[in-house]
Amino acid sequence: QVQLVESGGGLVQPGGSLRLSCTTSGFTLDYFAIGLFRQAPGKVREGVSCIGTSDGSTYYADSVKGRFTISRDNAKNTVYLQMNSLKPEDTAVYYCAADGDICSLNPKHFGLWGRGTQVTVSS
């Protein structure tokens, strides 16, 4: 069964850190780019980061550059998003997605999605 499962969300204070995981199954992660997206209440889903396949190229939204780092461990079928210096505006449900080997921060590019994990940044 083809599946993506996000984990690692939670409640954190401003300035804190979280590491999200996106664990995949049913397909060979090596051949797929993985996108990370988020959606806050009342807002459209937006691209956060993406990691490519063999060259491991990475892409970030301007709002998270310098604070978030995406990485992948193909042997564990998992992509990670390390989130540091979190801000209240980072509060959202975070999703991972896959669709081919081309990276994009446009959610319309992706057809396979996880169910998301909630990240809340609040004091």
CSV table of C-alpha atoms in Angstrom, one decimal:
chain,number,residue,atom,x,y,z
A,1,GLN,CA,0.0,0.0,0.0
A,2,VAL,CA,1.4,3.4,-1.1
A,3,GLN,CA,1.5,5.6,1.9
A,4,LEU,CA,3.1,8.7,3.5
A,5,VAL,CA,2.8,9.2,7.3
A,6,GLU,CA,3.8,12.4,9.0
A,7,SER,CA,4.8,12.5,12.7
A,8,GLY,CA,6.6,14.7,15.2
A,9,GLY,CA,4.2,17.6,15.4
A,10,GLY,CA,3.2,19.1,18.7
A,11,LEU,CA,3.0,22.2,20.9
A,12,VAL,CA,6.2,24.3,21.2
A,13,GLN,CA,7.0,27.7,22.5
A,14,PRO,CA,8.2,30.5,20.2
A,15,GLY,CA,11.9,30.0,19.5
A,16,GLY,CA,11.7,26.3,20.1
A,17,SER,CA,12.4,23.4,17.7
A,18,LEU,CA,10.6,20.4,16.3
A,19,ARG,CA,11.7,17.7,13.9
A,20,LEU,CA,9.0,16.3,11.6
A,21,SER,CA,9.3,12.9,10.0
A,22,CYS,CA,7.6,11.7,6.8
A,23,THR,CA,7.8,7.9,6.6
A,24,THR,CA,6.9,6.3,3.3
A,25,SER,CA,5.9,2.8,2.3
A,26,GLY,CA,4.8,1.0,-0.8
A,27,PHE,CA,7.3,2.7,-3.1
A,28,THR,CA,11.0,3.3,-3.5
A,29,LEU,CA,11.8,6.6,-1.9
A,30,ASP,CA,15.1,6.9,-3.8
A,31,TYR,CA,13.2,7.8,-7.0
A,32,PHE,CA,10.9,10.4,-5.6
A,33,ALA,CA,11.2,14.0,-4.6
A,34,ILE,CA,9.3,14.8,-1.4
A,35,GLY,CA,7.6,18.1,-0.7
A,36,LEU,CA,6.7,19.5,2.7
A,37,PHE,CA,3.6,21.8,2.8
A,38,ARG,CA,1.5,23.4,5.5
A,39,GLN,CA,-2.0,24.8,5.9
A,40,ALA,CA,-3.1,27.2,8.6
A,41,PRO,CA,-6.8,27.6,9.4
A,42,GLY,CA,-8.5,29.8,6.8
A,43,LYS,CA,-5.4,29.8,4.5
A,44,VAL,CA,-4.4,28.0,1.4
A,45,ARG,CA,-1.9,25.2,1.5
A,46,GLU,CA,1.6,26.5,0.9
A,47,GLY,CA,4.9,25.0,0.0
A,48,VAL,CA,7.5,24.9,2.8
A,49,SER,CA,10.4,22.8,1.4
A,50,CYS,CA,11.3,20.1,-1.1
A,51,ILE,CA,14.1,17.6,-1.4
A,52,GLY,CA,15.2,16.1,-4.7
A,53,THR,CA,16.3,12.5,-5.4
A,54,SER,CA,19.9,11.5,-6.3
A,55,ASP,CA,21.5,14.9,-5.9
A,56,GLY,CA,19.6,15.7,-2.7
A,57,SER,CA,18.9,19.3,-3.9
A,58,THR,CA,16.8,21.3,-1.5
A,59,TYR,CA,14.4,24.1,-1.8
A,60,TYR,CA,12.8,26.4,0.8
A,61,ALA,CA,10.1,29.0,1.0
A,62,ASP,CA,11.5,32.4,1.9
A,63,SER,CA,9.6,32.4,5.1
A,64,VAL,CA,11.5,29.4,6.5
A,65,LYS,CA,15.0,29.8,4.9
A,66,GLY,CA,17.7,29.7,7.5
A,67,ARG,CA,15.4,28.2,10.1
A,68,PHE,CA,14.2,24.9,8.5
A,69,THR,CA,16.3,22.1,7.1
A,70,ILE,CA,15.0,19.2,5.0
A,71,SER,CA,16.9,15.9,4.7
A,72,ARG,CA,16.3,12.3,3.7
A,73,ASP,CA,17.3,8.8,4.7
A,74,ASN,CA,16.4,6.5,1.9
A,75,ALA,CA,17.4,3.5,3.8
A,76,LYS,CA,14.8,4.3,6.4
A,77,ASN,CA,12.2,5.5,3.8
A,78,THR,CA,12.0,8.8,5.7
A,79,VAL,CA,12.3,12.5,5.1
A,80,TYR,CA,12.9,14.9,7.9
A,81,LEU,CA,12.2,18.5,8.4
A,82,GLN,CA,14.2,20.1,11.2
A,83,MET,CA,12.4,23.3,12.3
A,84,ASN,CA,14.3,25.7,14.5
A,85,SER,CA,13.5,29.2,15.8
A,86,LEU,CA,9.8,28.5,15.4
A,87,LYS,CA,7.4,31.4,15.3
A,88,PRO,CA,3.6,31.6,16.0
A,89,GLU,CA,3.1,32.1,12.2
A,90,ASP,CA,4.5,28.6,11.7
A,91,THR,CA,1.4,27.2,13.3
A,92,ALA,CA,-0.3,24.9,10.8
A,93,VAL,CA,-1.0,21.3,9.8
A,94,TYR,CA,2.2,20.1,8.0
A,95,TYR,CA,1.9,17.6,5.2
A,96,CYS,CA,4.4,15.6,3.1
A,97,ALA,CA,3.7,14.7,-0.5
A,98,ALA,CA,5.3,12.8,-3.4
A,99,ASP,CA,4.8,12.7,-7.2
A,100,GLY,CA,7.7,11.8,-9.4
A,101,ASP,CA,11.3,13.1,-9.2
A,102,ILE,CA,10.9,16.8,-9.8
A,103,CYS,CA,10.9,19.1,-6.8
A,104,SER,CA,8.3,21.8,-6.5
A,105,LEU,CA,6.8,24.1,-3.8
A,106,ASN,CA,3.5,24.1,-5.7
A,107,PRO,CA,1.0,21.7,-4.0
A,108,LYS,CA,-0.8,21.2,-7.3
A,109,HIS,CA,2.3,19.3,-8.6
A,110,PHE,CA,1.8,16.5,-6.1
A,111,GLY,CA,-0.7,13.7,-6.2
A,112,LEU,CA,0.1,11.5,-3.2
A,113,TRP,CA,-0.3,13.0,0.3
A,114,GLY,CA,-0.1,12.1,3.9
A,115,ARG,CA,-2.7,13.1,6.5
A,116,GLY,CA,-0.7,15.7,8.2
A,117,THR,CA,0.6,16.5,11.6
A,118,GLN,CA,-0.3,19.6,13.7
A,119,VAL,CA,2.4,22.0,14.7
A,120,THR,CA,1.4,24.7,17.2
A,121,VAL,CA,3.8,27.5,18.2
A,122,SER,CA,2.4,29.3,21.2
A,123,SER,CA,3.5,30.5,24.6
